[in-house]
């Protein structure tokens, strides 16, 4: 399901990107076509300046706006234009088409009628050629080339360039809109371009030009980052109020001037009422530009980052120098009532300067975006002319060499003087050379990419793949090495150090690009560590900026600053965990000395999160590995303890006349607390011991060893009364064990000469004595003795005695046998145990033990053994 969802997201993303590129292509065709026609007219005016005429008057919706050169022959403002060169006037294209035709007499014939008059007047208006109308021809030529050719094409290249690189970035489209609008702030006649083309051109000019104010407003609020307070209600009202006002006030002009090209009568009624809208639109545009300047200035003053401050200051300075003079001139022209014609209010040299300075605005944007990486489109540099020529040169070289090899091989193969094996060899060598050249060309293209740092273009892809890869690395050192090297390769960062806490201070765990590992240590409570933990974001390091967090934090010591300087850090990247900071990565300056962009920070943050997860997994894996190793070590130790304990059990059974006996112990764990023993005593007697120490495992085994040592010591001393001997054993065990440790214990001594058994039962399960005399099958329980061993410091144990006859069977056991449990938590019980023993008649002692153990296991039905199981059998023959 995850793969399907991922595929759907990828398809949607690809579809959206395809739509974006399609829209971009349509806009590019319209904008480039428009500017190509404009450039054609400009160069035509330069090359054929005698046949290209300046507009003799201005007309809007069929009425004269400005009489211009026609004033000398009686043309007045407000006159209704009826015909041009004898053709009835229906739209603005008539004038442009008439001016595009040659006029041998240098005059334009128009028919007009003044308001309130009934008679028409035919006027011969003198025309002024481009050459004759420009006294300062050189400066005018430069101005027209800059304003109508160089600047528009530069704006188009910048806008479409950035949008093509970042088609899903709204800011890129906003920049494109701004550049398209900026190219249209000064208009040029389009009426002579022919039907349809002139209509599309006029609509494009009006839409782009009127959207420029909206684009300036939004660009100021959102470039390079959104305005800090733009989410508040006040700024929302300012933004949307201006957008709506600009759109509404621009609508009449767009409608009137678009339709006026072909049929002014259709919009004459609207044109007569549109003047207030024109004035309002100009005022709103001034406000929008003012908000742009205010936004850039305020964001620049509030920015914390040194990079952001520098970018915004550059943009503010360049925009002010570029736009402020023309804004002032326009405002003066509006006040003087020239209708925005700035050529009438300033001298020629000042007009030239003001208009040329406009080019500084797109130049400033380009510098801020490309060089200062405000929008992370440095890839543009890498796909520039030099790079394209280098790549094309590789392809051309590859093509030429392949053609040469193929021709050579063909000539050799077709030469009749060369034998067939040599021809085959020539063809084979040619094919091998072609394949080799392909590999060589690939290598050369890769070298070219590295030469122009093109792999920075793939930084997003590299770091995204790395985020997926780190999740599979479960060792800390390989993980840190992989992350450091890939960051260094993708962003061209020569010095990287990864500092990890290691359950203590943060120290360098991996360093790349340093002569030796930096000797820096950041305690867990260091101000730098707290800053990274609190921010949870990559932190830029500005050692020369007094407003940086390095100096704002009062708790950050000079020693910490010295260590950060020793790392050469320009960026600190935290590696977060759920509730603490695992470490951080110090990134030095890039080789290009370019600042880390917002895109870099976004990718690095994502990578840091994945690296944090991977580090946590690596630590968990290491912990599990240590636990497994510890457990294996413990298992080995338990196995050794089990072997030692098994050696404590009787290895050889002392022969006793008339007695068949055996014992067995099966611990629930590797080692246990059950105990049995057979002691060879003087005069042929046999000591028999069975014990059950409280608890299980190593502790119980240790107490069992203490019990065995105490018993053997006391037994070797000999005693006529077993009660006193067991009391001595109790004292020794009590002294050697903790207060909560004790053991149930049964000890007996068998004298084969008298067939007498003396015993002491210290709180143990009473052994069973099966009588066989007379076939009665009676069972006696040996219960005489006292309390458990080791619980009380002293206790008066009593001695019991029985006589054992041939055929009798003595069975001593621990409760692990009689209390064996099945999956339903039912106990086997002594009754079932005795029934099993009754069926063992005729078997030897060892077989009886096997039979009883098998009976207990059969009842347990696979349930885990919950207690140690010990069984001792004495069969009197």
Short mmCIF file of N, CA and C in Angstrom, two decimals, residues 27 30-32 34-35 156 160 179-181 183-184 199-210 258:
data_model
loop_
_atom_site.label_atom_id
_atom_site.label_comp_id
_atom_site.label_asym_id
_atom_site.label_seq_id
_atom_site.Cartn_x
_atom_site.Cartn_y
_atom_site.Cartn_z
N UNK A 27 3.30 30.88 -22.08
CA UNK A 27 3.71 32.24 -21.72
C UNK A 27 4.98 32.65 -22.45
N UNK A 30 4.23 33.63 -26.07
CA UNK A 30 3.59 34.94 -26.17
C UNK A 30 4.58 36.05 -25.87
N UNK A 31 5.31 35.92 -24.72
CA UNK A 31 6.22 36.98 -24.30
C UNK A 31 7.38 37.14 -25.27
N UNK A 32 7.99 36.01 -25.67
CA UNK A 32 9.12 36.09 -26.59
C UNK A 32 8.67 36.61 -27.95
N UNK A 34 6.18 38.66 -28.54
CA UNK A 34 5.93 40.10 -28.37
C UNK A 34 7.24 40.87 -28.42
N UNK A 35 8.23 40.43 -27.61
CA UNK A 35 9.48 41.17 -27.55
C UNK A 35 10.26 41.07 -28.85
N UNK A 156 12.90 38.63 -19.21
CA UNK A 156 12.30 37.36 -19.64
C UNK A 156 13.22 36.19 -19.31
N UNK A 160 11.81 33.42 -16.69
CA UNK A 160 11.56 32.07 -17.20
C UNK A 160 12.63 31.09 -16.74
N UNK A 179 8.57 40.12 -13.56
CA UNK A 179 9.42 40.43 -14.70
C UNK A 179 8.60 40.70 -15.96
N UNK A 180 7.54 39.91 -16.19
CA UNK A 180 6.68 40.15 -17.34
C UNK A 180 6.03 41.54 -17.25
N UNK A 181 5.55 41.89 -16.05
CA UNK A 181 4.94 43.20 -15.88
C UNK A 181 5.93 44.33 -16.04
N UNK A 183 8.49 44.45 -17.96
CA UNK A 183 8.80 44.70 -19.38
C UNK A 183 7.73 45.55 -20.06
N UNK A 184 6.56 45.68 -19.43
CA UNK A 184 5.44 46.38 -20.08
C UNK A 184 5.11 47.72 -19.44
N UNK A 199 -4.03 42.16 -31.56
CA UNK A 199 -5.00 42.03 -30.48
C UNK A 199 -4.42 41.24 -29.30
N UNK A 200 -3.76 40.11 -29.61
CA UNK A 200 -3.12 39.31 -28.56
C UNK A 200 -2.01 40.12 -27.89
N UNK A 201 -1.24 40.85 -28.71
CA UNK A 201 -0.14 41.64 -28.17
C UNK A 201 -0.65 42.73 -27.23
N UNK A 202 -1.73 43.43 -27.65
CA UNK A 202 -2.28 44.49 -26.80
C UNK A 202 -2.82 43.91 -25.49
N UNK A 203 -3.53 42.76 -25.56
CA UNK A 203 -4.07 42.13 -24.35
C UNK A 203 -2.93 41.71 -23.41
N UNK A 204 -1.88 41.12 -23.99
CA UNK A 204 -0.72 40.71 -23.16
C UNK A 204 -0.08 41.92 -22.50
N UNK A 205 0.10 43.00 -23.30
CA UNK A 205 0.73 44.22 -22.76
C UNK A 205 -0.08 44.80 -21.60
N UNK A 206 -1.39 44.85 -21.76
CA UNK A 206 -2.23 45.45 -20.72
C UNK A 206 -2.32 44.56 -19.48
N UNK A 207 -2.50 43.26 -19.68
CA UNK A 207 -2.61 42.35 -18.53
C UNK A 207 -1.31 42.31 -17.74
N UNK A 208 -0.17 42.14 -18.44
CA UNK A 208 1.12 42.07 -17.75
C UNK A 208 1.45 43.39 -17.07
N UNK A 209 1.21 44.50 -17.78
CA UNK A 209 1.54 45.79 -17.20
C UNK A 209 0.70 46.12 -15.98
N UNK A 210 -0.60 45.79 -16.02
CA UNK A 210 -1.46 46.10 -14.88
C UNK A 210 -1.25 45.12 -13.72
N UNK A 258 -8.01 47.24 -25.07
CA UNK A 258 -7.95 46.01 -25.85
C UNK A 258 -8.93 46.07 -27.02
#
